[in-house]
């Protein structure tokens, strides 16, 4: 570092950054509203970045002050800003949250996982023990089964279905631990229990444990975040979010499900003839156009329609796009990699003639399942259908003035 | 990687044995992996008991003790009513009381819960919300009895215990079906 660098008072740099941040934010908001884009050019408060030394290297990276994607929290959950993302990996601090009694603070040295019940050797594993086993990584989404909101035109993708996010998860396969403890052949279910204040529990078929379950301690290359289950969580690719028990402390092998509160009175859904559907583990195929979407503004001409599609049953086979309210459909281009049980990015280039229309996307997975309309879901499940596993085709209305609005459909 | 031939044979034998044993044992070992890594410690009975609070629908795991609705009402008013209402039937999102014939959409113990054991398990592990895990087993039995009584499922005088609780038939149990969605070209 030169002597001259040191002479620039820190306060001056901070002020310059703050001023230019504020100016650009104003400019950005003008661009978004599609009005006066020339205003920034006339803005005398904007400082030419080639005329001032930049910020020096730091210990942690930062987001540009001009980019401020945030989750949308409620008392029980916090939603990923899908409309602000460009790819399939959700930045860890934007991963959706759902907890049943808050996020616990767990010291990694105090952490233990007990596996017992119908096993040859009940065992306790520390975090260090878990990390010594052969590890695996997998990119896959986790989605809350209650991931559909509707009701008004001014809703963003985040508000409609922001309870889905994707990470690269790293950990020890549960099958590795099953072998280590010697799971009894007659065990058919296991209880997964968290160490949050809800001591949250779900019963999971043992077969899923052998197939692809993981005790994950890594998320996108770093230790899993507290909101996602630090220091370790159960990860069940493709299965409804709440079964991926966070802060996992105990696994009990059994020959019956435990019928916990979450799998009886909570994460079940009413269907036709007063029936209540239980153990609805798999997340069906789904897609959402994230651009253009509310509150974005578009102009007549070329528009690249963009979004994500995913299925808890396998890979996305195709995504069909309609730009005329569902009359005609064409296949979107899928961005590689297209992975099993993973958010898949799609794009579709389209020339908008400026006439009011509706655009929508429909995901098809490799089992042949086609994402249904809300009407089809109601036909299948009845008008009293519950709020879980609702994955309808979602339409955006383009107005003549370039406004994009969600098209809420009457449901309840 | 260089592997000694004897190890190869041993691994192959283990693998074949594992495959033969598939129906009676767990799963075949992973080729090249030891039978056990030896990481972690055997859990003692005491360690297991201190953590194992789960209760199965057949009553397995229910502790000794008992309680009734009258005692439960006193505890309920002191520790639960602030969120769930004085009677549990108030129209809040935390409503606990409604029978099948009531025309309410809220899921309650009386119109939605399929097993009575779940009431005990959930109260003991997660309630009250501001002091989870603070209730004694007697208190949990009493609260369970009070809520089942309020939902017209048991008599007010029933002394609820580990034998009686799993035998209670819940009104909504008859509605429960297993998920039958299987993917493919079918909307369910």
Coordinates of C-alpha atoms in Angstrom, one line a residue:
Chain A
X1 CA 0.0 0.0 0.0
X2 CA 1.4 3.4 -0.9
X3 CA 1.6 6.4 1.5
X4 CA -0.9 8.3 -0.6
X5 CA -3.5 5.6 -0.2
X6 CA -3.4 6.0 3.5
X7 CA -4.0 9.7 3.3
X8 CA -7.5 9.3 2.0
X9 CA -9.6 9.5 5.2
X10 CA -11.8 6.4 5.6
X11 CA -14.8 8.7 6.3
X12 CA -14.4 10.2 2.8
X13 CA -14.4 6.8 1.1
X14 CA -17.4 5.7 3.1
X15 CA -19.2 8.9 2.2
X16 CA -18.4 8.5 -1.5
X17 CA -19.6 4.9 -1.5
X18 CA -22.7 5.9 0.3
X19 CA -23.5 8.8 -2.0
X20 CA -22.9 6.8 -5.1
X21 CA -24.9 3.9 -3.7
X22 CA -27.9 6.2 -3.0
X23 CA -27.6 7.8 -6.4
X24 CA -27.5 4.5 -8.2
X25 CA -30.3 3.1 -6.2
X26 CA -32.4 6.0 -7.3
X27 CA -31.4 5.4 -10.8
X28 CA -32.1 1.7 -10.6
X29 CA -35.6 2.4 -9.3
X30 CA -36.2 4.7 -12.2
X31 CA -35.1 2.1 -14.7
X32 CA -37.4 -0.4 -13.0
X33 CA -40.3 1.9 -13.4
X34 CA -39.4 2.4 -17.0
X35 CA -39.6 6.2 -16.8
X36 CA -36.6 8.6 -16.7
X37 CA -33.5 6.5 -17.4
X38 CA -31.4 9.6 -18.3
X39 CA -31.6 11.1 -14.8
X40 CA -28.5 9.3 -13.6
X41 CA -26.4 10.8 -16.4
X42 CA -27.3 14.3 -15.1
X43 CA -26.7 13.3 -11.5
X44 CA -23.8 15.4 -10.2
X45 CA -23.6 13.4 -7.0
X46 CA -22.4 10.2 -8.8
X47 CA -18.6 9.8 -8.5
X48 CA -16.6 8.4 -11.4
X49 CA -15.2 5.1 -10.0
X50 CA -12.0 5.5 -12.1
X51 CA -11.2 8.6 -10.1
X52 CA -11.2 7.2 -6.6
X53 CA -9.4 4.2 -5.0
X54 CA -11.7 1.4 -4.4
X55 CA -12.3 -0.7 -1.3
X56 CA -9.3 -2.9 -0.3
X57 CA -9.5 -6.7 0.0
X58 CA -11.5 -7.9 3.0
X59 CA -12.1 -11.0 5.0
X60 CA -15.6 -11.5 3.8
X61 CA -17.2 -10.7 0.4
X62 CA -20.0 -8.3 0.1
X63 CA -23.0 -7.7 -2.1
X64 CA -23.0 -4.6 -4.2
X65 CA -24.8 -2.0 -2.3
X66 CA -27.0 -1.6 -5.4
X67 CA -28.2 -5.2 -5.1
X68 CA -30.4 -5.8 -2.2
X69 CA -32.2 -9.1 -2.5
X70 CA -33.9 -10.0 0.7
X71 CA -36.0 -12.8 2.1
X72 CA -39.6 -12.0 3.0
X73 CA -40.2 -13.1 6.6
X74 CA -43.4 -13.9 8.4
X75 CA -43.7 -15.3 12.0
X76 CA -43.1 -18.9 10.8
X77 CA -41.2 -18.7 7.5
X78 CA -39.1 -16.6 5.3
X79 CA -39.2 -16.7 1.5
X80 CA -36.5 -16.7 -1.2
X81 CA -36.6 -13.8 -3.7
X82 CA -36.9 -16.0 -6.7
X83 CA -37.3 -13.0 -9.0
X84 CA -33.9 -11.7 -8.1
X85 CA -31.9 -14.8 -8.8
X86 CA -30.2 -15.7 -12.1
X87 CA -29.3 -19.4 -11.7
X88 CA -30.2 -22.5 -9.8
X89 CA -28.1 -22.1 -6.7
X90 CA -29.8 -20.1 -4.0
X91 CA -27.3 -17.9 -2.1
X92 CA -27.2 -19.4 1.3
X93 CA -28.4 -16.3 3.1
X94 CA -31.4 -16.2 0.8
X95 CA -32.4 -19.8 1.3
X96 CA -36.0 -20.0 2.5
X97 CA -36.7 -20.7 6.2
X98 CA -39.4 -22.6 8.0
X99 CA -39.1 -23.5 11.6
X100 CA -41.6 -24.6 14.2
X101 CA -40.1 -22.8 17.3
X102 CA -37.4 -20.6 16.0
X103 CA -33.7 -21.2 15.0
X104 CA -31.7 -22.9 17.8
X105 CA -28.1 -22.0 18.7
X106 CA -26.2 -25.2 18.8
X107 CA -22.5 -25.4 19.7
X108 CA -20.7 -27.8 17.3
X109 CA -18.7 -29.4 20.2
X110 CA -22.0 -30.2 22.1
X111 CA -23.7 -31.7 19.0
X112 CA -24.5 -35.4 19.0
X113 CA -26.6 -37.6 16.8
X114 CA -28.1 -40.7 18.5
X115 CA -29.2 -43.6 16.3
X116 CA -31.1 -46.3 18.2
X117 CA -34.2 -48.5 18.2
X118 CA -34.2 -51.5 15.9
X119 CA -30.5 -51.6 15.3
X120 CA -27.7 -54.0 16.3
X121 CA -25.6 -51.3 18.0
X122 CA -27.2 -48.0 19.2
X123 CA -24.6 -45.3 18.6
X124 CA -23.8 -41.7 19.3
X125 CA -22.0 -39.7 16.7
X126 CA -20.3 -36.3 17.3
X127 CA -20.1 -33.8 14.5
X128 CA -16.4 -34.8 14.1
X129 CA -17.5 -38.4 13.8
X130 CA -20.0 -37.6 11.1
X131 CA -17.3 -35.7 9.1
X132 CA -14.9 -38.6 9.3
X133 CA -17.2 -40.9 7.3
X134 CA -17.0 -41.0 3.5
X135 CA -18.9 -37.9 2.3
X136 CA -21.1 -37.1 -0.6
X137 CA -22.4 -33.9 -2.2
X138 CA -25.6 -33.3 -4.1
X139 CA -27.3 -30.3 -5.6
X140 CA -31.0 -30.5 -5.1
X141 CA -33.9 -28.3 -4.0
X142 CA -35.8 -28.3 -0.8
X143 CA -39.4 -27.0 -1.0
X144 CA -42.0 -26.5 1.7
X145 CA -45.1 -28.5 0.9
X146 CA -47.2 -25.4 1.7
X147 CA -45.7 -23.4 -1.1
X148 CA -48.6 -21.7 -2.8
X149 CA -50.1 -18.3 -2.1
X150 CA -52.6 -16.5 -4.3
X151 CA -55.3 -13.9 -3.9
X152 CA -54.1 -10.6 -5.5
X153 CA -52.5 -9.4 -8.7
X154 CA -49.6 -7.6 -7.0
X155 CA -47.7 -10.7 -5.9
X156 CA -44.1 -11.6 -6.7
X157 CA -42.7 -15.1 -7.4
X158 CA -41.3 -14.8 -3.9
X159 CA -44.8 -14.3 -2.4
X160 CA -46.4 -17.0 -4.6
X161 CA -43.9 -19.8 -4.2
X162 CA -40.7 -18.5 -2.5
X163 CA -40.6 -21.5 -0.1
X164 CA -38.2 -23.4 -2.5
X165 CA -34.5 -23.0 -2.6
X166 CA -31.5 -25.0 -3.9
X167 CA -28.1 -25.7 -2.5
X168 CA -25.2 -28.1 -2.8
X169 CA -25.6 -30.2 0.3
X170 CA -22.6 -32.1 1.6
X171 CA -22.6 -34.8 4.3
X172 CA -22.6 -38.5 5.1
X173 CA -25.2 -40.7 3.4
X174 CA -27.6 -42.1 6.0
X175 CA -27.1 -45.5 4.5
X176 CA -23.5 -45.3 5.7
X177 CA -24.7 -44.7 9.2
X178 CA -27.3 -47.4 8.8
X179 CA -24.6 -49.9 8.0
X180 CA -22.5 -48.7 10.9
X181 CA -25.3 -49.2 13.5
X182 CA -26.7 -52.3 11.7
X183 CA -30.3 -51.5 11.0
X184 CA -32.6 -54.4 11.8
X185 CA -34.2 -55.9 8.6
X186 CA -37.7 -55.6 10.1
X187 CA -37.3 -51.9 10.7
X188 CA -39.6 -50.1 8.2
X189 CA -39.7 -46.6 9.6
X190 CA -37.4 -44.2 11.4
X191 CA -38.1 -41.2 13.5
X192 CA -36.1 -38.1 12.8
X193 CA -36.0 -35.6 15.7
X194 CA -34.6 -32.1 15.8
X195 CA -33.1 -30.3 18.7
X196 CA -35.1 -27.1 18.3
X197 CA -37.6 -26.0 20.9
X198 CA -40.3 -27.8 19.0
X199 CA -38.2 -31.0 19.2
X200 CA -39.7 -31.4 15.7
X201 CA -40.3 -35.0 14.5
X202 CA -41.2 -36.8 11.4
X203 CA -41.4 -40.6 10.6
X204 CA -39.7 -41.6 7.4
X205 CA -39.8 -44.9 5.6
X206 CA -36.5 -46.8 6.1
X207 CA -36.3 -47.3 2.3
X208 CA -35.7 -43.6 1.8
X209 CA -32.9 -43.7 4.3
X210 CA -31.2 -46.5 2.3
X211 CA -31.9 -44.9 -1.0
X212 CA -30.6 -41.3 -1.0
X213 CA -31.0 -39.7 2.5
X214 CA -28.1 -37.7 3.8
X215 CA -27.1 -36.2 7.1
X216 CA -25.9 -32.9 5.7
X217 CA -23.4 -30.6 7.4
X218 CA -22.3 -28.5 4.4
X219 CA -24.2 -26.1 2.3
X220 CA -22.8 -24.5 -0.8
X221 CA -19.3 -25.2 0.3
X222 CA -19.4 -23.9 3.9
X223 CA -20.9 -25.2 7.1
X224 CA -24.7 -25.4 6.9
X225 CA -26.4 -22.2 8.1
X226 CA -28.2 -22.1 11.4
X227 CA -31.5 -21.4 9.6
X228 CA -31.0 -24.5 7.5
X229 CA -30.1 -26.8 10.4
X230 CA -26.6 -26.1 11.8
X231 CA -24.6 -28.2 12.5
X232 CA -26.4 -31.0 10.8
X233 CA -29.8 -31.8 9.2
X234 CA -31.6 -34.6 7.5
X235 CA -31.7 -34.1 3.7
X236 CA -34.2 -36.1 1.7
X237 CA -34.0 -35.2 -1.9
X238 CA -37.3 -34.5 -3.5
X239 CA -39.4 -34.8 -0.3
X240 CA -41.5 -32.1 1.3
X241 CA -39.4 -29.7 3.3
X242 CA -40.5 -30.5 6.8
X243 CA -39.3 -34.1 6.5
X244 CA -35.8 -32.8 6.1
X245 CA -35.5 -32.4 9.8
X246 CA -33.1 -29.7 10.8
X247 CA -30.7 -29.7 13.8
X248 CA -31.2 -33.5 13.9
X249 CA -30.3 -35.1 17.2
X250 CA -32.0 -38.5 17.2
X251 CA -33.0 -41.2 14.7
X252 CA -35.1 -44.1 16.1
X253 CA -35.6 -47.2 13.9
X254 CA -39.0 -48.7 14.3
X255 CA -41.5 -51.0 12.6
X256 CA -44.3 -48.4 12.6
X257 CA -44.7 -44.7 12.0
X258 CA -44.9 -42.6 15.2
X259 CA -47.8 -40.5 14.0
X260 CA -46.3 -37.3 15.2
X261 CA -48.1 -34.0 15.2
X262 CA -46.4 -32.8 12.1
X263 CA -47.4 -35.9 10.1
X264 CA -51.0 -36.1 11.3
X265 CA -52.5 -32.8 12.3
X266 CA -50.2 -30.6 10.3
X267 CA -48.6 -31.7 7.0
X268 CA -51.6 -33.6 5.7
X269 CA -54.1 -32.4 3.2
X270 CA -57.9 -32.8 2.8
X271 CA -58.9 -34.3 -0.6
X272 CA -62.2 -35.5 -2.1
X273 CA -64.9 -37.1 0.1
X274 CA -63.5 -35.7 3.4
X275 CA -60.5 -37.8 3.1
X276 CA -57.2 -36.7 4.6
X277 CA -54.1 -37.6 2.7
X278 CA -51.1 -38.6 4.8
X279 CA -47.4 -39.2 4.2
X280 CA -47.4 -37.1 1.0
X281 CA -43.7 -37.1 0.7
X282 CA -42.8 -36.4 -2.9
X283 CA -42.9 -32.9 -4.3
X284 CA -44.7 -32.9 -7.7
X285 CA -43.3 -31.1 -10.7
X286 CA -43.6 -27.4 -10.8
X287 CA -42.4 -24.3 -12.6
X288 CA -42.6 -20.5 -12.2
X289 CA -41.7 -17.7 -14.6
X290 CA -39.5 -15.4 -12.7
X291 CA -39.0 -12.9 -15.5
X292 CA -41.1 -11.2 -16.5
X293 CA -43.0 -11.2 -13.3
X294 CA -44.5 -8.7 -10.9
X295 CA -43.3 -6.0 -10.1
X296 CA -41.1 -5.9 -13.2
X297 CA -41.9 -3.7 -16.2
X298 CA -41.4 -4.7 -19.8
X299 CA -41.3 -3.1 -23.2
X300 CA -42.6 -4.2 -26.6
X301 CA -40.0 -6.2 -28.5
X302 CA -37.7 -9.1 -27.6
X303 CA -38.2 -10.6 -24.2
X304 CA -36.3 -13.6 -22.8
X305 CA -38.8 -15.4 -20.6
X306 CA -36.9 -17.0 -17.7
X307 CA -37.7 -19.2 -14.8
X308 CA -37.1 -22.3 -12.8
X309 CA -38.7 -25.8 -13.0
X310 CA -38.3 -28.7 -10.6
X311 CA -39.7 -32.1 -9.6
X312 CA -39.2 -34.2 -6.5
X313 CA -39.7 -37.3 -8.6
X314 CA -36.8 -37.0 -11.0
X315 CA -35.4 -34.7 -13.7
X316 CA -37.3 -32.0 -15.6
X317 CA -38.1 -33.4 -19.0
X318 CA -39.3 -30.2 -20.6
X319 CA -40.9 -26.9 -19.8
X320 CA -43.6 -25.6 -22.1
X321 CA -44.3 -21.9 -22.5
X322 CA -47.5 -20.3 -23.6
X323 CA -47.5 -16.6 -24.5
X324 CA -51.2 -16.5 -25.5
X325 CA -53.0 -17.5 -22.3
X326 CA -52.6 -21.2 -22.9
X327 CA -53.8 -21.6 -26.5
X328 CA -50.4 -22.6 -27.9
X329 CA -47.4 -24.1 -26.1
X330 CA -43.7 -24.3 -27.2
X331 CA -40.8 -25.9 -25.4
X332 CA -38.4 -23.6 -23.6
X333 CA -34.6 -24.1 -23.7
X334 CA -33.4 -25.9 -20.6
X335 CA -30.1 -24.6 -19.1
X336 CA -27.6 -27.4 -18.3
X337 CA -27.1 -29.0 -15.9
X338 CA -30.5 -30.6 -15.7
X339 CA -30.3 -32.6 -12.5
X340 CA -32.4 -35.1 -10.6
X341 CA -34.7 -33.5 -8.1
X342 CA -33.2 -30.1 -8.8
X343 CA -34.2 -26.6 -9.8
X344 CA -33.7 -26.4 -13.5
X345 CA -33.3 -23.0 -15.3
X346 CA -35.3 -22.4 -18.5
X347 CA -35.4 -19.7 -21.1
X348 CA -37.6 -18.8 -24.0
X349 CA -37.0 -16.0 -26.4
X350 CA -40.2 -14.2 -27.4
X351 CA -41.2 -11.2 -29.4
X352 CA -43.9 -9.3 -27.6
X353 CA -46.1 -7.2 -30.0
X354 CA -47.2 -5.0 -27.1
X355 CA -50.8 -6.4 -27.1
X356 CA -52.1 -7.5 -23.7
X357 CA -51.6 -11.2 -23.1
X358 CA -50.9 -13.9 -20.5
X359 CA -47.7 -15.9 -20.3
X360 CA -47.3 -19.1 -18.4
X361 CA -45.0 -22.1 -17.9
X362 CA -45.8 -25.8 -17.5
X363 CA -43.2 -28.3 -16.2
X364 CA -43.1 -31.9 -17.4
X365 CA -40.9 -34.4 -15.4
X366 CA -39.3 -37.6 -16.5
X367 CA -42.1 -39.7 -15.0
X368 CA -44.4 -38.1 -17.6
X369 CA -46.2 -35.9 -15.0
X370 CA -47.4 -32.6 -16.4
X371 CA -47.8 -29.7 -14.0
X372 CA -51.5 -29.2 -13.5
X373 CA -53.7 -26.1 -13.6
X374 CA -55.4 -25.1 -10.4
X375 CA -58.7 -26.2 -12.0
X376 CA -57.2 -29.7 -12.6
X377 CA -56.1 -29.9 -9.0
X378 CA -59.5 -28.9 -7.7
X379 CA -61.1 -31.4 -10.1
X380 CA -58.9 -34.1 -8.7
X381 CA -59.0 -33.2 -5.0
X382 CA -62.3 -31.4 -4.6
X383 CA -63.2 -27.8 -3.6
X384 CA -62.1 -28.5 0.0
X385 CA -58.6 -29.5 -1.0
X386 CA -56.0 -28.6 1.6
X387 CA -53.2 -26.1 1.1
X388 CA -50.3 -28.6 0.8
X389 CA -48.8 -29.9 -2.5
X390 CA -50.6 -27.2 -4.5
X391 CA -48.4 -26.8 -7.6
X392 CA -50.5 -25.1 -10.3
X393 CA -49.5 -23.5 -13.6
X394 CA -49.0 -19.9 -12.8
X395 CA -49.9 -17.1 -15.2
X396 CA -48.6 -13.5 -15.5
X397 CA -50.7 -10.9 -17.2
X398 CA -48.9 -8.4 -19.5
X399 CA -50.7 -5.1 -19.7
X400 CA -50.5 -2.8 -22.7
X401 CA -48.3 -0.3 -20.6
X402 CA -45.8 -3.1 -19.9
X403 CA -47.0 -3.7 -16.4
X404 CA -46.7 -7.4 -15.3
X405 CA -49.3 -8.7 -12.9
X406 CA -49.9 -12.1 -11.3
X407 CA -53.2 -13.8 -12.4
X408 CA -54.8 -15.0 -9.2
X409 CA -57.4 -17.7 -9.7
X410 CA -60.3 -18.3 -7.4
X411 CA -59.5 -21.1 -5.1
X412 CA -61.3 -20.8 -1.8
Chain B
X1 CA -5.4 -47.6 -5.8
X2 CA -3.4 -50.8 -5.1
X3 CA -5.4 -53.3 -3.1
X4 CA -3.9 -56.5 -1.7
X5 CA -5.3 -59.6 -3.4
X6 CA -6.3 -61.1 0.0
X7 CA -8.3 -58.0 0.8
X8 CA -10.0 -58.3 -2.6
X9 CA -11.0 -61.9 -1.9
X10 CA -12.3 -60.9 1.5
X11 CA -14.3 -58.0 0.1
X12 CA -15.8 -60.3 -2.5
X13 CA -16.7 -62.9 0.0
X14 CA -18.3 -60.3 2.3
X15 CA -20.2 -58.9 -0.7
X16 CA -21.6 -62.2 -1.7
X17 CA -22.5 -63.1 1.9
X18 CA -24.1 -59.7 2.1
X19 CA -26.2 -60.3 -1.0
X20 CA -27.2 -63.7 0.1
X21 CA -28.3 -62.2 3.4
X22 CA -30.3 -59.5 1.8
X23 CA -33.6 -60.7 3.0
X24 CA -32.6 -61.3 6.6
X25 CA -29.9 -58.8 7.1
X26 CA -29.6 -55.1 6.3
X27 CA -27.8 -54.3 3.0
X28 CA -24.8 -55.5 1.1
X29 CA -21.6 -53.6 2.1
X30 CA -20.0 -51.1 -0.2
X31 CA -17.1 -52.6 -2.1
X32 CA -13.8 -51.4 -0.7
X33 CA -15.4 -50.2 2.5
X34 CA -14.8 -51.9 5.9
X35 CA -17.8 -53.5 7.5
X36 CA -17.6 -50.8 10.2
X37 CA -15.6 -47.6 10.3
X38 CA -15.5 -47.6 14.0
X39 CA -16.4 -43.9 14.3
X40 CA -18.8 -42.9 17.0
X41 CA -19.5 -44.6 20.4
X42 CA -22.0 -47.2 21.5
X43 CA -24.9 -45.4 23.2
X44 CA -25.6 -46.5 26.8
X45 CA -29.1 -47.3 28.0
X46 CA -29.0 -44.1 30.2
X47 CA -28.0 -41.9 27.2
X48 CA -30.8 -43.4 25.1
X49 CA -33.4 -43.0 27.9
X50 CA -32.5 -39.4 28.5
X51 CA -33.3 -38.5 24.9
X52 CA -36.0 -40.9 23.9
X53 CA -39.3 -39.2 24.4
X54 CA -41.1 -40.5 21.4
X55 CA -44.5 -42.2 21.8
X56 CA -45.9 -44.6 19.2
X57 CA -49.6 -44.8 18.4
X58 CA -49.8 -48.2 20.2
X59 CA -48.7 -46.5 23.4
X60 CA -45.1 -47.6 23.3
X61 CA -43.0 -45.0 25.2
X62 CA -45.9 -43.6 27.3
X63 CA -44.6 -43.0 30.8
X64 CA -46.1 -44.0 34.2
X65 CA -48.6 -41.6 35.8
X66 CA -52.1 -40.4 35.0
X67 CA -54.3 -37.4 34.9
X68 CA -57.9 -36.2 34.4
X69 CA -59.8 -33.3 32.8
X70 CA -60.5 -31.5 36.1
X71 CA -56.8 -31.2 36.9
X72 CA -56.0 -30.5 33.3
X73 CA -58.4 -27.5 33.2
X74 CA -56.5 -25.8 36.0
X75 CA -53.2 -26.2 34.1
X76 CA -54.7 -25.3 30.8
X77 CA -56.0 -22.0 32.2
X78 CA -52.7 -21.1 33.7
X79 CA -50.4 -22.2 30.9
X80 CA -52.3 -22.6 27.6
X81 CA -55.3 -20.3 27.5
X82 CA -53.3 -17.2 26.6
X83 CA -52.7 -18.6 23.1
X84 CA -55.5 -21.1 22.7
X85 CA -58.4 -19.3 24.4
X86 CA -60.2 -19.9 27.7
X87 CA -62.1 -22.9 26.3
X88 CA -60.0 -23.9 23.4
X89 CA -62.9 -23.4 21.1
X90 CA -62.3 -19.7 20.4
X91 CA -61.9 -18.9 16.7
X92 CA -58.2 -18.5 16.7
X93 CA -55.6 -20.1 14.4
X94 CA -54.6 -22.1 17.5
X95 CA -58.0 -23.5 18.1
X96 CA -58.0 -26.9 19.7
X97 CA -61.6 -27.8 20.2
X98 CA -64.3 -28.6 17.5
X99 CA -66.3 -31.7 16.8
X100 CA -66.8 -33.3 13.4
X101 CA -70.3 -31.8 13.2
X102 CA -69.1 -28.3 13.9
X103 CA -68.8 -26.3 10.7
X104 CA -65.3 -24.9 11.2
X105 CA -62.4 -25.1 8.8
X106 CA -59.8 -25.0 11.5
X107 CA -58.1 -28.3 12.1
X108 CA -58.6 -29.3 15.8
X109 CA -58.0 -32.3 17.9
X110 CA -61.7 -33.3 17.7
X111 CA -62.1 -32.9 13.9
X112 CA -58.7 -33.7 12.5
X113 CA -56.3 -35.6 14.9
X114 CA -56.2 -39.3 14.2
X115 CA -54.4 -40.6 17.3
X116 CA -54.8 -39.6 21.0
X117 CA -51.2 -40.5 21.7
X118 CA -50.0 -37.6 19.5
X119 CA -51.7 -35.1 21.8
X120 CA -49.6 -36.4 24.7
X121 CA -46.4 -36.6 22.6
X122 CA -46.8 -33.1 21.2
X123 CA -47.7 -31.3 24.4
X124 CA -44.8 -33.0 26.2
X125 CA -42.2 -32.2 23.6
X126 CA -43.2 -28.7 22.4
X127 CA -45.6 -27.0 24.8
X128 CA -46.2 -24.5 26.3
X129 CA -44.7 -22.5 23.4
X130 CA -42.8 -20.1 25.7
X131 CA -41.6 -22.9 28.0
X132 CA -41.3 -26.1 26.0
X133 CA -40.5 -29.4 27.8
X134 CA -41.4 -27.8 31.2
X135 CA -44.5 -29.9 32.0
X136 CA -44.4 -33.1 34.2
X137 CA -45.8 -36.3 32.8
X138 CA -48.8 -36.0 35.2
X139 CA -49.5 -32.5 33.9
X140 CA -49.3 -33.8 30.3
X141 CA -51.7 -36.6 31.1
X142 CA -54.1 -34.1 32.7
X143 CA -53.9 -31.6 29.8
X144 CA -54.4 -34.5 27.3
X145 CA -57.5 -35.6 29.3
X146 CA -58.9 -32.1 29.4
X147 CA -58.5 -31.5 25.7
X148 CA -60.0 -34.9 24.8
X149 CA -62.9 -34.2 27.2
X150 CA -63.4 -30.7 25.7
X151 CA -63.6 -32.3 22.2
X152 CA -66.3 -34.8 23.4
X153 CA -64.0 -37.8 23.0
X154 CA -63.7 -39.0 26.7
X155 CA -65.7 -38.6 29.8
X156 CA -64.7 -35.8 32.3
X157 CA -64.0 -38.3 35.0
X158 CA -61.7 -40.6 33.0
X159 CA -58.3 -41.1 34.7
X160 CA -56.0 -41.2 31.7
X161 CA -52.9 -43.3 31.7
X162 CA -50.5 -45.3 29.5
X163 CA -53.1 -48.1 29.1
X164 CA -56.2 -46.1 28.4
X165 CA -54.7 -43.4 26.1
X166 CA -53.7 -45.6 23.1
X167 CA -57.2 -47.3 23.2
X168 CA -59.0 -44.1 22.5
X169 CA -60.5 -44.0 19.0
X170 CA -60.3 -40.6 17.5
X171 CA -63.2 -39.3 15.4
X172 CA -61.1 -38.2 12.4
X173 CA -59.1 -41.4 12.1
X174 CA -61.6 -42.9 9.6
X175 CA -60.7 -40.1 7.1
X176 CA -57.0 -40.8 6.8
X177 CA -55.6 -42.4 3.6
X178 CA -52.1 -42.9 2.5
X179 CA -50.7 -40.8 -0.3
X180 CA -51.4 -42.5 -3.6
X181 CA -49.7 -40.0 -6.0
X182 CA -47.2 -41.8 -8.1
X183 CA -46.1 -39.4 -10.7
X184 CA -46.8 -40.2 -14.4
X185 CA -49.6 -38.8 -16.4
X186 CA -52.1 -38.5 -13.6
X187 CA -53.2 -35.6 -11.4
X188 CA -54.1 -36.6 -7.9

